[in-house]
Coordinates of C-alpha atoms and ligand atoms in Angstrom, one line a residue:
M1 CA -15.8 -18.8 -4.6
D2 CA -14.6 -20.9 -7.7
A3 CA -10.7 -20.1 -7.6
Y4 CA -11.2 -18.1 -10.6
E5 CA -12.9 -16.0 -9.1
L6 CA -10.0 -16.1 -5.8
I7 CA -7.3 -16.0 -7.7
T8 CA -8.9 -11.9 -9.8
R9 CA -9.7 -11.2 -7.0
N10 CA -8.8 -7.5 -6.2
A11 CA -6.9 -7.7 -9.5
A12 CA -6.6 -4.7 -12.5
E13 CA -5.9 -6.3 -15.2
V14 CA -5.3 -10.0 -16.4
V15 CA -3.1 -11.2 -19.2
T16 CA -4.5 -13.3 -20.7
E17 CA -8.0 -14.1 -19.0
E18 CA -7.7 -17.6 -21.3
E19 CA -4.1 -18.5 -19.4
L20 CA -5.4 -17.5 -15.6
R21 CA -8.2 -19.5 -16.5
T22 CA -6.3 -22.9 -17.2
L23 CA -4.2 -22.3 -14.8
A24 CA -6.9 -22.3 -12.3
D25 CA -8.6 -25.2 -14.4
D26 CA -5.9 -26.8 -12.2
P27 CA -4.1 -24.9 -10.0
D28 CA -2.1 -27.1 -7.3
G29 CA 1.4 -26.7 -7.6
K30 CA 1.4 -24.4 -10.2
R31 CA 4.1 -21.5 -9.5
A32 CA 3.7 -17.7 -9.2
Y33 CA 6.4 -14.7 -7.8
V34 CA 6.6 -11.0 -7.1
G35 CA 9.5 -9.4 -7.2
Y36 CA 11.0 -6.2 -4.9
E37 CA 13.2 -3.8 -4.7
P38 CA 14.9 -3.7 -2.0
S39 CA 14.9 -0.2 -0.5
G40 CA 12.7 0.0 2.3
V41 CA 9.6 -1.2 4.5
L42 CA 7.0 -3.7 3.4
H43 CA 4.0 -0.1 2.8
L44 CA 0.1 -0.6 1.2
G45 CA 1.2 -0.5 -1.7
H46 CA 3.7 -3.9 -1.5
M47 CA 0.7 -5.4 0.7
L48 CA -2.2 -5.6 -2.1
T49 CA 1.0 -7.5 -4.1
A50 CA 1.1 -9.9 -0.9
T51 CA -2.3 -10.1 -0.3
K52 CA -2.8 -11.6 -3.8
L53 CA 0.7 -14.4 -2.8
I54 CA -1.9 -15.1 0.2
E55 CA -4.4 -15.8 -2.2
L56 CA -2.9 -17.4 -4.0
Q57 CA -0.5 -20.0 -2.5
E58 CA -5.1 -20.1 -0.9
A59 CA -5.6 -22.1 -4.1
G60 CA -2.8 -23.6 -4.7
F61 CA -0.2 -22.3 -6.0
E62 CA 3.6 -23.2 -4.9
V63 CA 5.0 -18.8 -4.1
T64 CA 8.2 -17.5 -4.9
V65 CA 8.7 -13.6 -3.4
L66 CA 12.2 -12.6 -5.2
L67 CA 14.4 -9.8 -2.9
A68 CA 15.3 -8.3 -6.3
D69 CA 18.7 -7.0 -5.5
V70 CA 21.0 -7.2 -8.4
H71 CA 17.9 -5.7 -9.6
A72 CA 18.0 -2.5 -7.0
Y73 CA 21.6 -2.4 -7.3
L74 CA 20.9 -1.6 -10.7
N75 CA 18.3 1.0 -10.6
D76 CA 20.1 2.9 -8.1
K77 CA 18.8 2.4 -4.5
G78 CA 22.6 1.5 -3.0
S79 CA 25.6 -1.1 -1.8
F80 CA 24.5 -4.4 -1.9
E81 CA 25.4 -4.0 1.3
E82 CA 23.1 -1.6 2.3
I83 CA 20.6 -3.4 -0.7
R84 CA 21.1 -7.3 1.6
E85 CA 19.9 -6.2 4.7
T86 CA 16.9 -3.8 3.4
A87 CA 15.8 -7.8 1.5
D88 CA 16.7 -9.5 5.6
R89 CA 14.7 -7.2 6.8
M90 CA 12.0 -7.6 3.7
Q91 CA 11.8 -10.7 3.9
E92 CA 10.7 -11.0 7.6
Q93 CA 7.9 -8.5 7.9
F94 CA 6.6 -10.1 4.6
I95 CA 6.2 -12.7 7.5
A96 CA 5.2 -11.1 9.4
Y97 CA 2.1 -9.8 7.2
G98 CA 0.5 -13.5 6.6
L99 CA 3.0 -15.0 4.4
D100 CA 3.6 -18.7 5.0
E101 CA 7.3 -19.3 6.1
S102 CA 6.9 -23.0 5.2
Q103 CA 5.1 -22.7 1.4
T104 CA 7.0 -19.6 0.5
E105 CA 10.4 -19.1 -0.7
F106 CA 12.4 -16.8 -0.6
V107 CA 14.9 -15.1 -3.2
L108 CA 17.8 -12.9 -3.6
G109 CA 18.5 -11.8 -7.1
S110 CA 22.2 -12.2 -7.5
E111 CA 21.5 -16.6 -5.9
F112 CA 20.3 -17.2 -10.1
Q113 CA 20.6 -13.3 -11.6
L114 CA 25.1 -14.0 -12.0
D115 CA 25.1 -17.5 -13.6
E116 CA 26.6 -17.4 -16.8
E117 CA 23.8 -19.0 -18.7
Y118 CA 22.2 -16.7 -16.9
T119 CA 24.4 -13.7 -18.8
L120 CA 25.0 -15.6 -21.9
D121 CA 20.6 -15.5 -22.3
L122 CA 20.7 -11.9 -21.1
H123 CA 23.2 -11.1 -23.5
A124 CA 21.0 -12.7 -25.8
A125 CA 18.0 -10.8 -25.7
E126 CA 19.2 -8.1 -25.3
L127 CA 21.0 -8.6 -29.1
E128 CA 16.5 -8.5 -29.8
T129 CA 15.5 -5.3 -27.9
T130 CA 15.6 -2.2 -29.9
L131 CA 16.7 0.5 -27.5
S132 CA 14.2 2.4 -27.8
R133 CA 11.8 -0.7 -26.4
A134 CA 14.0 -1.6 -24.0
K135 CA 13.1 2.1 -22.7
R136 CA 9.8 1.8 -22.5
A137 CA 9.5 -1.2 -20.8
M138 CA 11.3 1.2 -17.7
A139 CA 9.2 3.7 -18.0
E140 CA 7.4 3.8 -15.4
I141 CA 10.0 2.1 -13.2
Q142 CA 12.4 4.7 -13.5
R143 CA 10.2 7.4 -12.8
G144 CA 13.3 9.9 -13.3
D145 CA 15.0 11.9 -16.7
H146 CA 18.5 10.4 -16.7
A147 CA 18.3 7.0 -17.4
K148 CA 21.3 4.6 -17.0
V149 CA 22.4 1.4 -19.4
S150 CA 21.9 -0.4 -16.6
Q151 CA 17.7 0.5 -15.7
M152 CA 17.5 -0.5 -19.6
V153 CA 19.3 -3.2 -18.6
Y154 CA 16.6 -4.3 -15.5
P155 CA 13.6 -5.1 -17.7
L156 CA 15.3 -7.8 -19.7
M157 CA 16.6 -9.4 -17.0
Q158 CA 12.7 -9.0 -14.7
A159 CA 11.6 -10.7 -18.6
L160 CA 14.2 -13.4 -18.4
D161 CA 13.4 -14.2 -13.9
I162 CA 10.4 -15.8 -14.9
E163 CA 11.9 -18.7 -16.8
Y164 CA 15.1 -18.9 -14.2
L165 CA 12.4 -18.9 -11.8
D166 CA 10.8 -22.0 -13.7
V167 CA 6.9 -19.7 -12.4
D168 CA 3.5 -20.3 -14.5
L169 CA 2.3 -16.8 -13.3
A170 CA 3.7 -13.2 -13.1
V171 CA 2.0 -11.0 -10.7
G172 CA 3.0 -7.3 -9.2
G173 CA 1.4 -3.9 -10.1
L174 CA -0.2 -2.8 -12.7
D175 CA 2.7 -0.5 -13.0
Q176 CA 4.5 -4.0 -14.0
R177 CA 2.9 -4.5 -17.6
K178 CA 4.8 -3.0 -19.6
V179 CA 7.8 -5.2 -18.0
H180 CA 5.6 -8.2 -18.7
M181 CA 4.4 -7.5 -22.1
L182 CA 7.8 -7.3 -23.5
A183 CA 9.3 -10.5 -21.4
R184 CA 5.6 -12.6 -23.4
E185 CA 8.1 -11.3 -26.7
T186 CA 10.7 -11.3 -25.8
L187 CA 11.1 -15.0 -24.3
P188 CA 9.9 -17.4 -27.1
E189 CA 12.8 -15.2 -28.9
L190 CA 14.9 -17.1 -26.4
D191 CA 12.5 -20.3 -27.1
Y192 CA 11.1 -20.0 -23.1
E193 CA 7.2 -20.1 -23.1
V194 CA 5.7 -17.4 -22.7
R195 CA 3.4 -16.6 -18.6
P196 CA 0.5 -15.0 -18.1
A197 CA 0.6 -12.1 -16.0
L198 CA -1.9 -10.9 -12.8
H199 CA -1.9 -6.9 -12.4
T200 CA -2.9 -5.3 -8.4
P201 CA -4.6 -1.7 -8.8
I202 CA -1.7 0.6 -7.9
I203 CA -2.2 2.8 -4.5
A204 CA -1.7 6.2 -5.1
D205 CA 0.9 8.3 -3.6
L206 CA -1.3 9.5 -0.4
D207 CA -0.7 12.9 -0.4
S208 CA -1.4 13.8 -4.2
G209 CA -3.0 11.1 -5.3
V210 CA -0.5 10.8 -8.3
G211 CA 1.6 8.1 -9.1
K212 CA 2.1 5.4 -6.6
M213 CA 2.4 4.7 -2.7
A214 CA 6.9 4.5 -2.7
S215 CA 9.6 3.4 -0.6
S216 CA 11.8 6.2 -2.9
S217 CA 9.3 8.9 -2.5
G218 CA 6.4 10.4 -0.6
V219 CA 4.3 9.3 2.4
T220 CA 4.0 5.4 2.9
I221 CA 1.8 3.3 6.1
S222 CA 3.4 0.2 7.7
M223 CA 4.3 -2.5 10.2
E224 CA 6.9 0.1 11.4
D225 CA 4.0 2.5 11.8
S226 CA 2.9 3.5 15.8
E227 CA -1.2 4.1 15.9
D228 CA -0.6 7.5 15.6
E229 CA 1.5 8.1 13.4
I230 CA -1.4 5.7 11.0
E231 CA -3.8 8.2 12.2
A232 CA -1.4 11.7 10.9
K233 CA -1.5 9.8 8.4
I234 CA -4.5 9.4 6.8
N235 CA -5.7 12.7 8.3
D236 CA -3.3 14.4 6.0
A237 CA -4.2 12.3 3.7
Y238 CA -6.1 13.4 -0.1
C239 CA -8.7 12.7 -0.1
P240 CA -12.0 14.8 -1.8
P241 CA -15.2 13.4 -1.9
T242 CA -15.2 11.7 -5.4
A243 CA -14.2 8.6 -6.3
D244 CA -13.4 10.3 -10.0
P245 CA -9.9 10.0 -10.7
D246 CA -10.6 13.2 -12.7
P247 CA -13.3 15.0 -11.7
D248 CA -13.3 18.8 -14.0
G249 CA -12.2 16.8 -16.4
D250 CA -9.5 19.0 -17.4
G251 CA -7.3 15.7 -17.9
N252 CA -4.9 16.2 -14.8
E253 CA -6.0 13.1 -13.3
R254 CA -5.8 11.8 -9.4
E255 CA -6.7 9.2 -7.9
N256 CA -8.7 8.9 -3.7
P257 CA -6.2 6.9 -2.1
V258 CA -8.1 6.8 0.8
L259 CA -10.9 5.7 -1.2
Q260 CA -8.4 3.2 -2.4
L261 CA -7.5 1.6 0.8
Y262 CA -11.0 1.3 1.8
Q263 CA -12.0 -0.6 -1.4
Y264 CA -8.7 -3.3 -1.8
H265 CA -7.7 -3.3 1.8
V266 CA -10.4 -2.8 4.2
F267 CA -14.1 -3.7 2.7
P268 CA -12.4 -7.3 1.0
R269 CA -11.5 -8.1 4.6
V270 CA -14.1 -7.0 7.0
E271 CA -17.7 -7.3 6.4
T272 CA -19.0 -3.7 8.2
V273 CA -17.5 -1.1 8.1
V274 CA -18.3 1.7 11.4
V275 CA -18.0 5.0 11.0
E276 CA -18.4 6.3 14.4
R277 CA -19.7 9.3 14.9
P278 CA -21.2 12.1 17.6
E279 CA -25.2 11.5 18.4
Q280 CA -25.0 15.5 16.9
Y281 CA -23.8 14.6 14.2
G282 CA -26.2 12.1 12.8
G283 CA -25.1 9.1 15.3
N284 CA -22.3 6.3 13.6
L285 CA -22.6 4.8 10.3
E286 CA -22.2 1.5 9.3
Y287 CA -21.5 0.7 5.4
D288 CA -21.9 -3.6 4.0
D289 CA -19.7 -2.6 1.2
Y290 CA -17.5 -0.5 -0.6
E291 CA -20.1 1.1 -3.2
T292 CA -22.6 2.5 -0.5
L293 CA -18.9 4.3 1.6
E294 CA -17.9 6.3 -1.8
A295 CA -22.0 7.1 -2.7
D296 CA -22.7 9.1 1.0
L297 CA -18.8 10.2 0.5
E298 CA -20.1 11.6 -2.9
S299 CA -23.1 13.4 -1.6
G300 CA -22.2 14.8 1.4
D301 CA -23.3 12.2 3.7
L302 CA -19.4 10.9 5.0
H303 CA -17.8 14.3 6.2
P304 CA -13.4 13.3 4.2
M305 CA -12.7 13.9 8.1
D306 CA -15.2 10.9 10.0
A307 CA -14.4 8.8 7.0
K308 CA -10.4 9.4 7.5
S309 CA -10.7 8.6 11.6
A310 CA -12.5 5.0 10.1
L311 CA -9.8 3.6 8.2
A312 CA -7.1 4.5 10.0
A313 CA -8.8 2.8 13.2
E314 CA -8.8 -0.2 10.6
L315 CA -5.4 0.2 9.5
N316 CA -4.1 -0.5 12.6
A317 CA -6.7 -3.4 13.4
L318 CA -5.1 -4.9 9.4
I319 CA -1.3 -4.4 9.9
E320 CA -1.4 -4.9 14.3
P321 CA -0.5 -8.3 13.9
G322 CA 2.8 -7.3 11.4
R323 CA 3.4 -4.8 14.1
Q324 CA 3.7 -7.6 16.8
Q325 CA 5.3 -10.3 15.8
L326 CA 8.1 -8.1 14.4
N327 CA 7.7 -6.6 17.7
A328 CA 8.1 -9.8 19.2
Ligands
ATP1 N1 1.3 1.5 -4.7 C1 2.1 0.8 -4.3 N2 0.6 0.0 -5.1 C2 0.7 -1.6 -5.7 N3 0.8 -2.1 -5.9 C3 2.5 -1.5 -5.4 C4 3.0 -0.4 -5.0 N4 4.1 0.1 -5.2 C5 4.7 -0.9 -5.0 N5 4.1 -1.9 -5.5 C6 4.2 -3.5 -5.7 O1 4.8 -4.3 -5.5 C7 6.3 -4.2 -6.1 C8 7.2 -3.6 -6.3 O2 7.2 -2.4 -5.8 P1 8.2 -1.4 -5.6 O3 9.4 -2.1 -5.1 O4 9.0 -0.6 -7.1 O5 7.9 -0.8 -5.0 P2 8.9 0.5 -4.1 O6 10.4 0.0 -4.0 O7 7.7 1.2 -3.0 O8 8.5 1.5 -5.3 P3 9.9 2.7 -5.6 O9 11.0 1.6 -5.8 O10 10.0 2.7 -7.3 O11 10.1 3.7 -4.0 C9 5.6 -4.1 -7.5 O12 4.9 -5.1 -8.0 C10 4.5 -3.3 -8.1 O13 3.8 -2.9 -8.5
LIG2 N1 10.1 -4.7 -11.3 C1 10.0 -5.0 -10.0 C2 11.5 -5.5 -9.2 C3 11.1 -7.0 -9.9 C4 12.7 -7.1 -9.5 C5 12.5 -8.1 -10.8 C6 11.3 -9.5 -11.2 O1 11.5 -9.7 -11.4 C7 10.4 -9.3 -10.7 C8 10.6 -7.7 -10.2 C9 9.7 -3.3 -9.3 O2 9.5 -2.2 -10.0 O3 10.2 -3.0 -8.3

């Protein structure tokens, strides 16, 4: 696999491909980051971006994890004290998940976002940005109806982080794209350089297939779950026999989170997925690629319950090393 393929593996979108190719031509020492609001445990949604950081490290990048305490505060996730405790726990979980401690820089937002220079740049960015532009950028981040002024300042700070962390690439889930687009407009207005962005797909909410698996609502799967808990959560997951987000064509889109987890977490890691079934139901099934599994679910050859039990076992294997390290 060449560097560009490794860097963009499993990505839903890159902005722009040309800029990414330039980085991939000479990745050594280039810098990338993902920011996380410390507001819960590291879940399978976050882990997609963490896996991307590990792949970027393999490609030669230096990686920064921003534990965005000020952003979490601005987004109403608790007091600074609570947020910092969560940040410490998340940092341990990133390392347990596989980010190399010696190659990863963990930075708290408050280490630089309260400095005078940053604050003055923020005010300059505020002056350049209309309310409607800021509102659009934060729409995916603040999904409720009662946006606060703090939540409009939030995307502008995220744009500035790209400059102040001195990164060559901003990484996040697809829900970060509007903020990254705002950053691409705002940074040049402050005489800073535009940087490319890479977005991973979004793992949908397990129970509904709508929206995203998130710390603040719905069900998440993390290293803090036991094997039995994972099994129960996957058993209850939404799993229609299709990957089509809108099979009825009525405009109500839902993803199939069971298939997403196979596609984005399981198949990139394992050669063959074995679905165990008693002989009387046709015996075991083996899959070497995601597409065949999806087709079998769609045709009815693979029953959702069988797909779920094999998935629970695979996810358990994925998080077992981290779970052990956390409990050591
Ligand atoms: N379900 C998901 N699938 C893929 N990526 C995700 C998912 N949830 C979060 N991410 C990514 O992880 C990073 C941090 O996200 P964020 O802190 O918003 O997650 P969260 O705490 O679960 O969400 P929220 O705070 O809205 O409940 C972002 O880049 C985001 O795109
Ligand atoms: N916006 C990200 C968190 C974040 C904050 C600051 C950043 O610079 C980057 C990312 C989220 O939705 O959780």
